[in-house]
PDB file of C-alpha atoms and ligand atoms in Angstrom:
ATOM      1  CA  MET L   1       0.000   0.000   0.000  1.00 93.00           C
ATOM      2  CA  ASP L   2       1.280   3.511  -0.799  1.00 97.00           C
ATOM      3  CA  ARG L   3       2.346   5.221   2.406  1.00 98.00           C
ATOM      4  CA  TYR L   4       2.092   8.910   3.327  1.00 98.00           C
ATOM      5  CA  ALA L   5       2.515  10.842   6.585  1.00 98.00           C
ATOM      6  CA  VAL L   6       2.620  14.242   8.227  1.00 98.00           C
ATOM      7  CA  ILE L   7       5.801  15.029  10.164  1.00 98.00           C
ATOM      8  CA  GLY L   8       6.203  17.575  12.958  1.00 98.00           C
ATOM      9  CA  GLN L   9       6.630  18.058  16.705  1.00 98.00           C
ATOM     10  CA  PRO L  10       4.185  17.959  18.425  1.00 96.00           C
ATOM     11  CA  ILE L  11       2.033  16.016  15.968  1.00 97.00           C
ATOM     12  CA  ALA L  12      -0.727  14.255  17.943  1.00 95.00           C
ATOM     13  CA  HIS L  13      -3.110  17.224  17.396  1.00 93.00           C
ATOM     14  CA  SER L  14      -2.711  17.146  13.580  1.00 96.00           C
ATOM     15  CA  ARG L  15      -5.926  17.001  11.539  1.00 96.00           C
ATOM     16  CA  SER L  16      -4.035  15.846   8.427  1.00 97.00           C
ATOM     17  CA  PRO L  17      -4.584  12.066   8.905  1.00 98.00           C
ATOM     18  CA  ALA L  18      -8.360  12.616   9.183  1.00 97.00           C
ATOM     19  CA  ILE L  19      -8.392  14.935   6.154  1.00 98.00           C
ATOM     20  CA  HIS L  20      -6.401  12.586   3.907  1.00 98.00           C
ATOM     21  CA  ALA L  21      -8.424   9.546   5.005  1.00 98.00           C
ATOM     22  CA  GLN L  22     -11.553  11.375   3.824  1.00 98.00           C
ATOM     23  CA  PHE L  23      -9.924  12.389   0.516  1.00 98.00           C
ATOM     24  CA  ALA L  24      -8.906   8.754  -0.060  1.00 98.00           C
ATOM     25  CA  ARG L  25     -12.456   7.547   0.595  1.00 97.00           C
ATOM     26  CA  GLN L  26     -13.963  10.242  -1.641  1.00 96.00           C
ATOM     27  CA  THR L  27     -11.649   9.418  -4.552  1.00 97.00           C
ATOM     28  CA  ASP L  28     -11.430   5.609  -4.102  1.00 96.00           C
ATOM     29  CA  GLN L  29      -7.692   5.693  -3.475  1.00 96.00           C
ATOM     30  CA  VAL L  30      -6.059   2.962  -1.399  1.00 96.00           C
ATOM     31  CA  LEU L  31      -3.323   4.423   0.791  1.00 97.00           C
ATOM     32  CA  SER L  32      -2.155   4.805   4.372  1.00 98.00           C
ATOM     33  CA  TYR L  33      -1.486   8.140   6.094  1.00 98.00           C
ATOM     34  CA  GLU L  34       0.129   8.459   9.529  1.00 98.00           C
ATOM     35  CA  ALA L  35       1.289  11.205  11.898  1.00 98.00           C
ATOM     36  CA  ILE L  36       4.995  10.863  12.728  1.00 98.00           C
ATOM     37  CA  GLU L  37       6.669  12.875  15.475  1.00 98.00           C
ATOM     38  CA  ILE L  38      10.215  13.980  14.600  1.00 98.00           C
ATOM     39  CA  ALA L  39      12.510  16.105  16.785  1.00 98.00           C
ATOM     40  CA  PRO L  40      14.410  18.867  14.947  1.00 98.00           C
ATOM     41  CA  ASP L  41      17.859  17.298  15.394  1.00 98.00           C
ATOM     42  CA  ALA L  42      16.603  13.964  14.041  1.00 98.00           C
ATOM     43  CA  LEU L  43      15.088  15.483  10.874  1.00 98.00           C
ATOM     44  CA  PRO L  44      17.877  14.717   8.328  1.00 98.00           C
ATOM     45  CA  ALA L  45      18.236  11.050   9.331  1.00 98.00           C
ATOM     46  CA  ARG L  46      14.475  10.451   9.651  1.00 98.00           C
ATOM     47  CA  LEU L  47      13.751  11.983   6.232  1.00 98.00           C
ATOM     48  CA  GLN L  48      16.313   9.682   4.664  1.00 98.00           C
ATOM     49  CA  ALA L  49      14.869   6.693   6.517  1.00 98.00           C
ATOM     50  CA  LEU L  50      11.307   7.507   5.390  1.00 98.00           C
ATOM     51  CA  HIS L  51      12.529   7.702   1.792  1.00 98.00           C
ATOM     52  CA  ALA L  52      14.352   4.375   2.150  1.00 98.00           C
ATOM     53  CA  ALA L  53      11.200   2.838   3.648  1.00 98.00           C
ATOM     54  CA  GLY L  54       9.323   3.773   0.462  1.00 98.00           C
ATOM     55  CA  TYR L  55       7.053   6.617   1.621  1.00 98.00           C
ATOM     56  CA  ARG L  56       5.477   8.327  -1.421  1.00 98.00           C
ATOM     57  CA  GLY L  57       4.877  11.721   0.137  1.00 98.00           C
ATOM     58  CA  LEU L  58       4.959  13.702   3.381  1.00 98.00           C
ATOM     59  CA  ASN L  59       3.270  16.779   4.751  1.00 98.00           C
ATOM     60  CA  VAL L  60       5.528  18.960   6.850  1.00 98.00           C
ATOM     61  CA  THR L  61       4.343  21.050   9.780  1.00 96.00           C
ATOM     62  CA  LEU L  62       5.923  23.014  12.633  1.00 93.00           C
ATOM     63  CA  PRO L  63       8.773  23.237  13.452  1.00 96.00           C
ATOM     64  CA  HIS L  64      10.236  21.744  10.254  1.00 97.00           C
ATOM     65  CA  LYS L  65       8.766  23.867   7.430  1.00 96.00           C
ATOM     66  CA  VAL L  66      11.916  25.944   6.927  1.00 96.00           C
ATOM     67  CA  ALA L  67      14.615  23.425   7.938  1.00 97.00           C
ATOM     68  CA  VAL L  68      13.304  20.778   5.532  1.00 98.00           C
ATOM     69  CA  MET L  69      14.085  22.979   2.514  1.00 98.00           C
ATOM     70  CA  ALA L  70      17.817  22.350   2.799  1.00 98.00           C
ATOM     71  CA  LEU L  71      17.178  18.580   2.873  1.00 98.00           C
ATOM     72  CA  CYS L  72      15.256  18.481  -0.435  1.00 98.00           C
ATOM     73  CA  GLU L  73      16.820  17.442  -3.760  1.00 98.00           C
ATOM     74  CA  THR L  74      14.692  20.065  -5.507  1.00 98.00           C
ATOM     75  CA  VAL L  75      12.355  22.832  -4.300  1.00 98.00           C
ATOM     76  CA  SER L  76       9.532  24.421  -6.333  1.00 98.00           C
ATOM     77  CA  GLY L  77       9.673  28.116  -7.176  1.00 96.00           C
ATOM     78  CA  ARG L  78       6.637  28.922  -5.038  1.00 95.00           C
ATOM     79  CA  ALA L  79       8.157  27.127  -2.028  1.00 97.00           C
ATOM     80  CA  GLN L  80      11.371  29.093  -2.501  1.00 96.00           C
ATOM     81  CA  ARG L  81       9.436  32.346  -2.602  1.00 94.00           C
ATOM     82  CA  ALA L  82       7.413  31.304   0.454  1.00 95.00           C
ATOM     83  CA  GLY L  83      10.659  30.379   2.217  1.00 95.00           C
ATOM     84  CA  ALA L  84       9.078  27.154   3.478  1.00 95.00           C
ATOM     85  CA  VAL L  85       8.055  23.654   2.386  1.00 97.00           C
ATOM     86  CA  ASN L  86       4.840  21.968   3.553  1.00 97.00           C
ATOM     87  CA  THR L  87       4.695  19.071   1.067  1.00 98.00           C
ATOM     88  CA  LEU L  88       7.318  16.507   0.060  1.00 98.00           C
ATOM     89  CA  ILE L  89       6.944  14.440  -3.081  1.00 98.00           C
ATOM     90  CA  ARG L  90       9.084  11.356  -3.526  1.00 98.00           C
ATOM     91  CA  THR L  91      11.578  11.266  -6.410  1.00 98.00           C
ATOM     92  CA  ASP L  92      14.091   8.490  -7.149  1.00 96.00           C
ATOM     93  CA  GLN L  93      16.929  10.609  -5.762  1.00 94.00           C
ATOM     94  CA  GLY L  94      15.200  12.025  -2.679  1.00 97.00           C
ATOM     95  CA  TRP L  95      12.446  14.539  -1.927  1.00 98.00           C
ATOM     96  CA  HIS L  96      10.962  17.345  -4.021  1.00 98.00           C
ATOM     97  CA  GLY L  97       9.733  20.170  -1.774  1.00 98.00           C
ATOM     98  CA  ASP L  98       6.624  22.226  -2.539  1.00 98.00           C
ATOM     99  CA  ASN L  99       4.413  24.687  -0.681  1.00 97.00           C
ATOM    100  CA  THR L 100       0.645  24.321  -1.122  1.00 98.00           C
ATOM    101  CA  ASP L 101      -0.423  26.746   1.661  1.00 97.00           C
ATOM    102  CA  GLY L 102      -0.979  29.652  -0.730  1.00 97.00           C
ATOM    103  CA  GLU L 103      -2.952  27.474  -3.128  1.00 97.00           C
ATOM    104  CA  GLY L 104      -5.065  26.191  -0.225  1.00 98.00           C
ATOM    105  CA  PHE L 105      -5.746  29.768   0.863  1.00 98.00           C
ATOM    106  CA  ILE L 106      -6.763  31.047  -2.561  1.00 97.00           C
ATOM    107  CA  ARG L 107      -8.882  27.946  -3.257  1.00 95.00           C
ATOM    108  CA  ASP L 108     -10.711  28.596  -0.021  1.00 97.00           C
ATOM    109  CA  LEU L 109     -11.396  32.231  -0.917  1.00 98.00           C
ATOM    110  CA  GLN L 110     -12.818  30.955  -4.237  1.00 97.00           C
ATOM    111  CA  ARG L 111     -14.923  28.309  -2.469  1.00 96.00           C
ATOM    112  CA  LEU L 112     -16.352  31.010  -0.196  1.00 97.00           C
ATOM    113  CA  GLY L 113     -16.848  33.516  -3.025  1.00 97.00           C
ATOM    114  CA  PHE L 114     -14.568  36.087  -1.341  1.00 98.00           C
ATOM    115  CA  GLY L 115     -13.343  38.070  -4.344  1.00 96.00           C
ATOM    116  CA  VAL L 116      -9.828  39.506  -4.645  1.00 98.00           C
ATOM    117  CA  ALA L 117      -9.747  40.972  -8.178  1.00 98.00           C
ATOM    118  CA  GLY L 118     -10.223  44.731  -8.159  1.00 98.00           C
ATOM    119  CA  ARG L 119     -10.651  44.889  -4.373  1.00 98.00           C
ATOM    120  CA  ARG L 120      -8.555  46.597  -1.717  1.00 98.00           C
ATOM    121  CA  VAL L 121      -6.980  43.824   0.351  1.00 98.00           C
ATOM    122  CA  LEU L 122      -5.373  44.227   3.777  1.00 98.00           C
ATOM    123  CA  VAL L 123      -3.185  41.444   5.191  1.00 98.00           C
ATOM    124  CA  LEU L 124      -2.463  41.656   8.928  1.00 98.00           C
ATOM    125  CA  GLY L 125       0.812  39.973   9.924  1.00 98.00           C
ATOM    126  CA  ALA L 126       4.092  39.361   8.151  1.00 97.00           C
ATOM    127  CA  GLY L 127       5.260  35.941   9.316  1.00 93.00           C
ATOM    128  CA  GLY L 128       5.752  32.605   7.556  1.00 90.00           C
ATOM    129  CA  ALA L 129       2.100  32.159   6.582  1.00 94.00           C
ATOM    130  CA  VAL L 130       2.006  35.580   4.900  1.00 96.00           C
ATOM    131  CA  ARG L 131       5.039  34.674   2.788  1.00 95.00           C
ATOM    132  CA  GLY L 132       3.023  31.714   1.494  1.00 94.00           C
ATOM    133  CA  ILE L 133      -0.135  33.629   0.550  1.00 97.00           C
ATOM    134  CA  LEU L 134       1.348  36.734  -1.105  1.00 97.00           C
ATOM    135  CA  GLU L 135       2.133  35.140  -4.484  1.00 96.00           C
ATOM    136  CA  PRO L 136      -1.405  33.840  -5.167  1.00 96.00           C
ATOM    137  CA  LEU L 137      -2.899  37.040  -3.759  1.00 98.00           C
ATOM    138  CA  LEU L 138      -0.870  39.154  -6.191  1.00 98.00           C
ATOM    139  CA  ALA L 139      -1.789  36.785  -9.034  1.00 97.00           C
ATOM    140  CA  ALA L 140      -5.480  37.338  -8.224  1.00 98.00           C
ATOM    141  CA  ALA L 141      -5.111  41.037  -9.221  1.00 98.00           C
ATOM    142  CA  PRO L 142      -6.284  43.056  -6.197  1.00 98.00           C
ATOM    143  CA  ALA L 143      -6.726  46.823  -6.701  1.00 98.00           C
ATOM    144  CA  GLU L 144      -4.273  47.230  -3.826  1.00 98.00           C
ATOM    145  CA  LEU L 145      -2.450  44.793  -1.551  1.00 98.00           C
ATOM    146  CA  VAL L 146      -1.418  46.207   1.813  1.00 98.00           C
ATOM    147  CA  VAL L 147       0.611  44.271   4.383  1.00 98.00           C
ATOM    148  CA  SER L 148       0.594  45.637   7.910  1.00 98.00           C
ATOM    149  CA  ASN L 149       2.419  44.241  10.920  1.00 97.00           C
ATOM    150  CA  ARG L 150       3.270  44.921  14.566  1.00 96.00           C
ATOM    151  CA  ASN L 151       6.988  44.860  13.718  1.00 96.00           C
ATOM    152  CA  PRO L 152       7.113  47.568  11.009  1.00 94.00           C
ATOM    153  CA  TRP L 153      10.221  46.287   9.246  1.00 96.00           C
ATOM    154  CA  LYS L 154       8.826  42.951   8.142  1.00 97.00           C
ATOM    155  CA  PRO L 155       6.257  44.340   5.633  1.00 98.00           C
ATOM    156  CA  GLU L 156       9.042  46.461   4.083  1.00 98.00           C
ATOM    157  CA  ALA L 157      11.168  43.334   3.594  1.00 97.00           C
ATOM    158  CA  LEU L 158       8.230  41.409   2.090  1.00 97.00           C
ATOM    159  CA  ALA L 159       7.416  44.255  -0.330  1.00 98.00           C
ATOM    160  CA  GLU L 160      11.026  44.213  -1.492  1.00 97.00           C
ATOM    161  CA  ALA L 161      11.198  40.410  -1.816  1.00 96.00           C
ATOM    162  CA  PHE L 162       7.952  40.149  -3.823  1.00 97.00           C
ATOM    163  CA  LYS L 163       8.624  43.195  -6.056  1.00 97.00           C
ATOM    164  CA  PRO L 164       9.166  41.018  -9.166  1.00 96.00           C
ATOM    165  CA  LEU L 165       5.636  39.588  -8.740  1.00 96.00           C
ATOM    166  CA  GLY L 166       3.761  42.828  -8.067  1.00 98.00           C
ATOM    167  CA  THR L 167       3.255  45.748  -5.709  1.00 98.00           C
ATOM    168  CA  ILE L 168       2.803  45.232  -1.996  1.00 98.00           C
ATOM    169  CA  VAL L 169       2.255  48.366   0.083  1.00 98.00           C
ATOM    170  CA  PRO L 170       4.023  48.020   3.451  1.00 98.00           C
ATOM    171  CA  ARG L 171       2.247  49.728   6.352  1.00 97.00           C
ATOM    172  CA  THR L 172       2.182  49.863  10.125  1.00 96.00           C
ATOM    173  CA  HIS L 173      -1.058  49.134  11.982  1.00 97.00           C
ATOM    174  CA  LEU L 174      -1.250  52.729  13.255  1.00 96.00           C
ATOM    175  CA  SER L 175      -0.886  54.230   9.764  1.00 96.00           C
ATOM    176  CA  LEU L 176      -4.017  52.358   8.592  1.00 98.00           C
ATOM    177  CA  LYS L 177      -6.219  54.883  10.436  1.00 97.00           C
ATOM    178  CA  GLY L 178      -8.966  56.159   8.144  1.00 96.00           C
ATOM    179  CA  ASP L 179      -8.419  53.522   5.406  1.00 98.00           C
ATOM    180  CA  ARG L 180     -11.153  51.148   4.219  1.00 98.00           C
ATOM    181  CA  TYR L 181     -10.571  47.660   2.792  1.00 98.00           C
ATOM    182  CA  ASP L 182     -12.867  45.241   0.957  1.00 98.00           C
ATOM    183  CA  LEU L 183     -11.109  42.139   2.276  1.00 98.00           C
ATOM    184  CA  VAL L 184      -9.176  41.892   5.548  1.00 98.00           C
ATOM    185  CA  VAL L 185      -7.043  38.772   6.021  1.00 98.00           C
ATOM    186  CA  ASN L 186      -5.810  38.083   9.533  1.00 98.00           C
ATOM    187  CA  ALA L 187      -2.522  36.187   9.350  1.00 98.00           C
ATOM    188  CA  THR L 188      -1.229  37.114  12.794  1.00 98.00           C
ATOM    189  CA  ALA L 189      -0.750  34.507  15.498  1.00 96.00           C
ATOM    190  CA  ALA L 190      -2.361  36.874  18.067  1.00 97.00           C
ATOM    191  CA  GLY L 191      -5.509  34.728  18.339  1.00 97.00           C
ATOM    192  CA  HIS L 192      -3.478  31.884  19.852  1.00 96.00           C
ATOM    193  CA  SER L 193      -2.981  34.051  22.931  1.00 97.00           C
ATOM    194  CA  GLY L 194      -6.634  35.181  22.898  1.00 97.00           C
ATOM    195  CA  ARG L 195      -5.777  38.587  21.403  1.00 97.00           C
ATOM    196  CA  MET L 196      -6.477  40.659  18.335  1.00 98.00           C
ATOM    197  CA  ALA L 197      -3.754  42.850  16.812  1.00 97.00           C
ATOM    198  CA  ALA L 198      -4.132  46.465  18.037  1.00 96.00           C
ATOM    199  CA  LEU L 199      -5.735  48.337  15.112  1.00 97.00           C
ATOM    200  CA  PRO L 200      -6.912  51.937  14.773  1.00 96.00           C
ATOM    201  CA  GLY L 201     -10.724  52.203  14.448  1.00 91.00           C
ATOM    202  CA  PRO L 202     -12.893  51.074  11.512  1.00 96.00           C
ATOM    203  CA  LEU L 203     -11.001  49.515   8.569  1.00 98.00           C
ATOM    204  CA  LEU L 204     -13.625  47.549   6.659  1.00 98.00           C
ATOM    205  CA  ALA L 205     -15.507  49.004   3.684  1.00 98.00           C
ATOM    206  CA  ARG L 206     -19.277  48.452   3.437  1.00 97.00           C
ATOM    207  CA  GLY L 207     -19.882  44.922   2.112  1.00 96.00           C
ATOM    208  CA  GLY L 208     -16.340  43.900   3.074  1.00 98.00           C
ATOM    209  CA  ASP L 209     -15.258  40.357   3.982  1.00 98.00           C
ATOM    210  CA  CYS L 210     -12.976  39.094   6.744  1.00 98.00           C
ATOM    211  CA  TYR L 211     -10.870  35.925   6.602  1.00 98.00           C
ATOM    212  CA  ASP L 212      -8.736  34.499   9.408  1.00 98.00           C
ATOM    213  CA  LEU L 213      -5.987  31.975   8.739  1.00 98.00           C
ATOM    214  CA  SER L 214      -6.493  30.744  12.314  1.00 97.00           C
ATOM    215  CA  TYR L 215      -9.280  28.352  13.236  1.00 96.00           C
ATOM    216  CA  GLY L 216     -10.691  26.833  16.420  1.00 94.00           C
ATOM    217  CA  ALA L 217     -10.368  28.875  19.616  1.00 96.00           C
ATOM    218  CA  ALA L 218      -7.711  31.125  18.028  1.00 97.00           C
ATOM    219  CA  PHE L 219     -10.351  32.446  15.580  1.00 98.00           C
ATOM    220  CA  ALA L 220     -12.529  34.017  18.323  1.00 98.00           C
ATOM    221  CA  PRO L 221     -10.782  37.429  18.722  1.00 98.00           C
ATOM    222  CA  PHE L 222     -10.721  38.165  14.966  1.00 98.00           C
ATOM    223  CA  ARG L 223     -14.311  36.982  14.579  1.00 98.00           C
ATOM    224  CA  ALA L 224     -15.373  39.408  17.315  1.00 98.00           C
ATOM    225  CA  TRP L 225     -13.424  42.247  15.642  1.00 98.00           C
ATOM    226  CA  SER L 226     -14.956  41.401  12.236  1.00 98.00           C
ATOM    227  CA  GLU L 227     -18.473  41.405  13.672  1.00 98.00           C
ATOM    228  CA  ALA L 228     -17.847  44.788  15.288  1.00 98.00           C
ATOM    229  CA  GLN L 229     -16.658  46.080  11.866  1.00 97.00           C
ATOM    230  CA  GLY L 230     -19.984  44.960  10.319  1.00 98.00           C
ATOM    231  CA  ALA L 231     -18.372  42.391   7.993  1.00 98.00           C
ATOM    232  CA  ALA L 232     -20.648  41.003   5.292  1.00 98.00           C
ATOM    233  CA  ARG L 233     -19.001  37.575   5.588  1.00 98.00           C
ATOM    234  CA  ILE L 234     -16.496  36.111   8.065  1.00 98.00           C
ATOM    235  CA  ALA L 235     -14.526  32.869   7.668  1.00 98.00           C
ATOM    236  CA  ASP L 236     -11.855  30.959   9.574  1.00 98.00           C
ATOM    237  CA  GLY L 237      -8.846  29.097   8.124  1.00 98.00           C
ATOM    238  CA  LEU L 238     -10.151  25.534   8.374  1.00 97.00           C
ATOM    239  CA  GLY L 239     -10.944  25.602   4.657  1.00 98.00           C
ATOM    240  CA  MET L 240      -7.369  26.718   3.934  1.00 98.00           C
ATOM    241  CA  LEU L 241      -6.060  23.761   5.930  1.00 97.00           C
ATOM    242  CA  VAL L 242      -8.231  21.392   3.899  1.00 98.00           C
ATOM    243  CA  GLY L 243      -7.334  23.233   0.673  1.00 97.00           C
ATOM    244  CA  GLN L 244      -3.568  22.907   1.172  1.00 98.00           C
ATOM    245  CA  ALA L 245      -4.074  19.217   1.919  1.00 98.00           C
ATOM    246  CA  ALA L 246      -6.152  18.822  -1.265  1.00 98.00           C
ATOM    247  CA  ALA L 247      -3.362  20.378  -3.332  1.00 97.00           C
ATOM    248  CA  ALA L 248      -0.822  17.984  -1.771  1.00 98.00           C
ATOM    249  CA  PHE L 249      -3.135  15.004  -2.392  1.00 98.00           C
ATOM    250  CA  GLU L 250      -3.485  16.050  -6.029  1.00 98.00           C
ATOM    251  CA  ALA L 251       0.309  16.320  -6.416  1.00 98.00           C
ATOM    252  CA  TRP L 252       0.787  12.816  -4.956  1.00 98.00           C
ATOM    253  CA  ARG L 253      -2.134  10.949  -6.527  1.00 98.00           C
ATOM    254  CA  GLY L 254      -3.013  12.929  -9.670  1.00 97.00           C
ATOM    255  CA  VAL L 255      -6.614  13.009  -8.455  1.00 97.00           C
ATOM    256  CA  VAL L 256      -8.421  16.161  -7.298  1.00 94.00           C
ATOM    257  CA  PRO L 257     -10.493  15.822  -4.113  1.00 95.00           C
ATOM    258  CA  ASP L 258     -13.403  18.084  -5.008  1.00 88.00           C
ATOM    259  CA  ARG L 259     -15.843  17.628  -2.122  1.00 94.00           C
ATOM    260  CA  LEU L 260     -13.995  19.883   0.296  1.00 96.00           C
ATOM    261  CA  ASP L 261     -17.204  21.191   1.906  1.00 96.00           C
ATOM    262  CA  ALA L 262     -17.982  17.709   3.202  1.00 97.00           C
ATOM    263  CA  VAL L 263     -14.466  17.335   4.664  1.00 98.00           C
ATOM    264  CA  ILE L 264     -14.636  20.768   6.332  1.00 98.00           C
ATOM    265  CA  ALA L 265     -18.081  19.965   7.780  1.00 97.00           C
ATOM    266  CA  ARG L 266     -16.777  16.668   9.240  1.00 96.00           C
ATOM    267  CA  LEU L 267     -13.835  18.468  10.861  1.00 96.00           C
ATOM    268  CA  ARG L 268     -16.157  21.011  12.444  1.00 94.00           C
ATOM    269  CA  GLU L 269     -18.116  18.166  14.057  1.00 91.00           C
TER     270      GLU L 269
HETATM  271  N1  LIG X   1      -5.187  27.624   8.039  1.00 72.00           N
HETATM  272  C1  LIG X   1      -3.993  27.187   7.728  1.00 72.00           C
HETATM  273  O1  LIG X   1      -3.829  26.220   6.974  1.00 72.00           O
HETATM  274  C2  LIG X   1      -2.785  27.922   8.278  1.00 72.00           C
HETATM  275  C3  LIG X   1      -1.520  27.723   7.709  1.00 72.00           C
HETATM  276  C4  LIG X   1      -0.431  28.437   8.239  1.00 72.00           C
HETATM  277  C5  LIG X   1      -0.632  29.301   9.325  1.00 72.00           C
HETATM  278  N2  LIG X   1      -1.870  29.449   9.859  1.00 72.00           N
HETATM  279  C6  LIG X   1      -2.103  30.383  10.994  1.00 72.00           C
HETATM  280  O2  LIG X   1      -1.620  31.666  10.606  1.00 72.00           O
HETATM  281  C7  LIG X   1      -1.150  32.374  11.754  1.00 72.00           C
HETATM  282  C8  LIG X   1       0.262  32.929  11.490  1.00 72.00           C
HETATM  283  O3  LIG X   1       1.158  31.851  11.349  1.00 72.00           O
HETATM  284  P1  LIG X   1       2.692  32.091  10.954  1.00 72.00           P
HETATM  285  O4  LIG X   1       3.248  30.754  10.642  1.00 72.00           O
HETATM  286  O5  LIG X   1       2.818  33.184   9.982  1.00 72.00           O
HETATM  287  O6  LIG X   1       3.299  32.590  12.358  1.00 72.00           O
HETATM  288  P2  LIG X   1       4.654  33.434  12.562  1.00 72.00           P
HETATM  289  O7  LIG X   1       5.593  33.245  11.445  1.00 72.00           O
HETATM  290  O8  LIG X   1       5.069  33.125  13.964  1.00 72.00           O
HETATM  291  O9  LIG X   1       4.165  34.979  12.510  1.00 72.00           O
HETATM  292  C9  LIG X   1       3.319  35.483  13.495  1.00 72.00           C
HETATM  293  C10 LIG X   1       2.744  36.818  13.064  1.00 72.00           C
HETATM  294  O10 LIG X   1       1.757  37.213  14.015  1.00 72.00           O
HETATM  295  C11 LIG X   1       2.094  38.510  14.537  1.00 72.00           C
HETATM  296  N3  LIG X   1       1.650  38.572  15.937  1.00 72.00           N
HETATM  297  C12 LIG X   1       1.807  37.630  16.899  1.00 72.00           C
HETATM  298  N4  LIG X   1       1.228  38.038  18.047  1.00 72.00           N
HETATM  299  C13 LIG X   1       0.709  39.276  17.803  1.00 72.00           C
HETATM  300  C14 LIG X   1      -0.016  40.224  18.594  1.00 72.00           C
HETATM  301  N5  LIG X   1      -0.310  39.979  19.889  1.00 72.00           N
HETATM  302  N6  LIG X   1      -0.405  41.383  18.017  1.00 72.00           N
HETATM  303  C15 LIG X   1      -0.115  41.637  16.725  1.00 72.00           C
HETATM  304  N7  LIG X   1       0.574  40.780  15.915  1.00 72.00           N
HETATM  305  C16 LIG X   1       0.969  39.614  16.464  1.00 72.00           C
HETATM  306  C17 LIG X   1       3.585  38.614  14.394  1.00 72.00           C
HETATM  307  O11 LIG X   1       3.968  39.977  14.409  1.00 72.00           O
HETATM  308  P3  LIG X   1       5.497  40.419  14.732  1.00 72.00           P
HETATM  309  O12 LIG X   1       6.260  40.198  13.462  1.00 72.00           O
HETATM  310  O13 LIG X   1       5.379  41.839  15.121  1.00 72.00           O
HETATM  311  O14 LIG X   1       5.962  39.518  15.863  1.00 72.00           O
HETATM  312  C18 LIG X   1       3.777  37.950  13.019  1.00 72.00           C
HETATM  313  O15 LIG X   1       3.446  38.833  11.974  1.00 72.00           O
HETATM  314  C19 LIG X   1      -1.232  31.392  12.918  1.00 72.00           C
HETATM  315  O16 LIG X   1      -2.414  31.658  13.635  1.00 72.00           O
HETATM  316  C20 LIG X   1      -1.319  30.040  12.249  1.00 72.00           C
HETATM  317  O17 LIG X   1      -2.009  29.103  13.034  1.00 72.00           O
HETATM  318  C21 LIG X   1      -2.959  28.781   9.354  1.00 72.00           C
END
């Protein structure tokens, strides 16, 4: 049987085995998918061992998404630009690294009907996840793409790094005062400590949408902020998680899992 796994530390909480089991059932694929805990210092040897054992593909989660890049035979352009790998595809020589987070994000916006083209888009945060979503966001042709962060230097660096792909306007949270956006994307980790980034007053245009990369309990502060802004629609990042998994599954199996709503609904249960 073809074997797949997600690697990380800790890993027991991972939803990936449940997601891929549902994709396999939906698409009549016979495969196994496990969660494997790997400590950072063991990563090079364990990756080699998993290749030798015949694994066909791996998902990579914290804390290995950056370190694994140096251990790949080849790395896709989008993973290089994202500065991280979340999917490994077996080749004869070793592992090919890819990053499907941005694709998962943009697929989820499409699933929800949250438009990007011609709209003013504000991204809050400038960490690893933002690096992964900027390329597909630029490709979706927003009227303006603003990145704002607590640490003001990070958006400047991102704007410079992504210049060849399009214009990103770097801002500080405070300087957003008085602006209005059609889509606000929360990509800060603030929700994990029960907080919302400190923002100045109303920022959402009438009819605007709000999307949080976080899900579960970490989604609550941004949801409350979005409601107070009068958002037309509000979504969490569970669909992005399922979307990035679907893109990995497609790369491994050549089959597109297309009933993502059913998988997301099962996870919410
Ligand atoms: N749905 C999915 O599939 C998916 C995938 C990847 C990530 N995520 C989620 O996306 C979020 C960001 O992940 P990441 O990997 O980018 O994390 P990261 O690299 O650690 O970056 C964290 C970001 O959050 C900001 N931040 C943290 N606490 C803050 C606070 N109290 N106020 C304002 N800003 C704060 C940081 O600002 P500074 O630079 O100023 O510190 C930084 O921009 C997490 O919630 C993660 O769970 C979801």
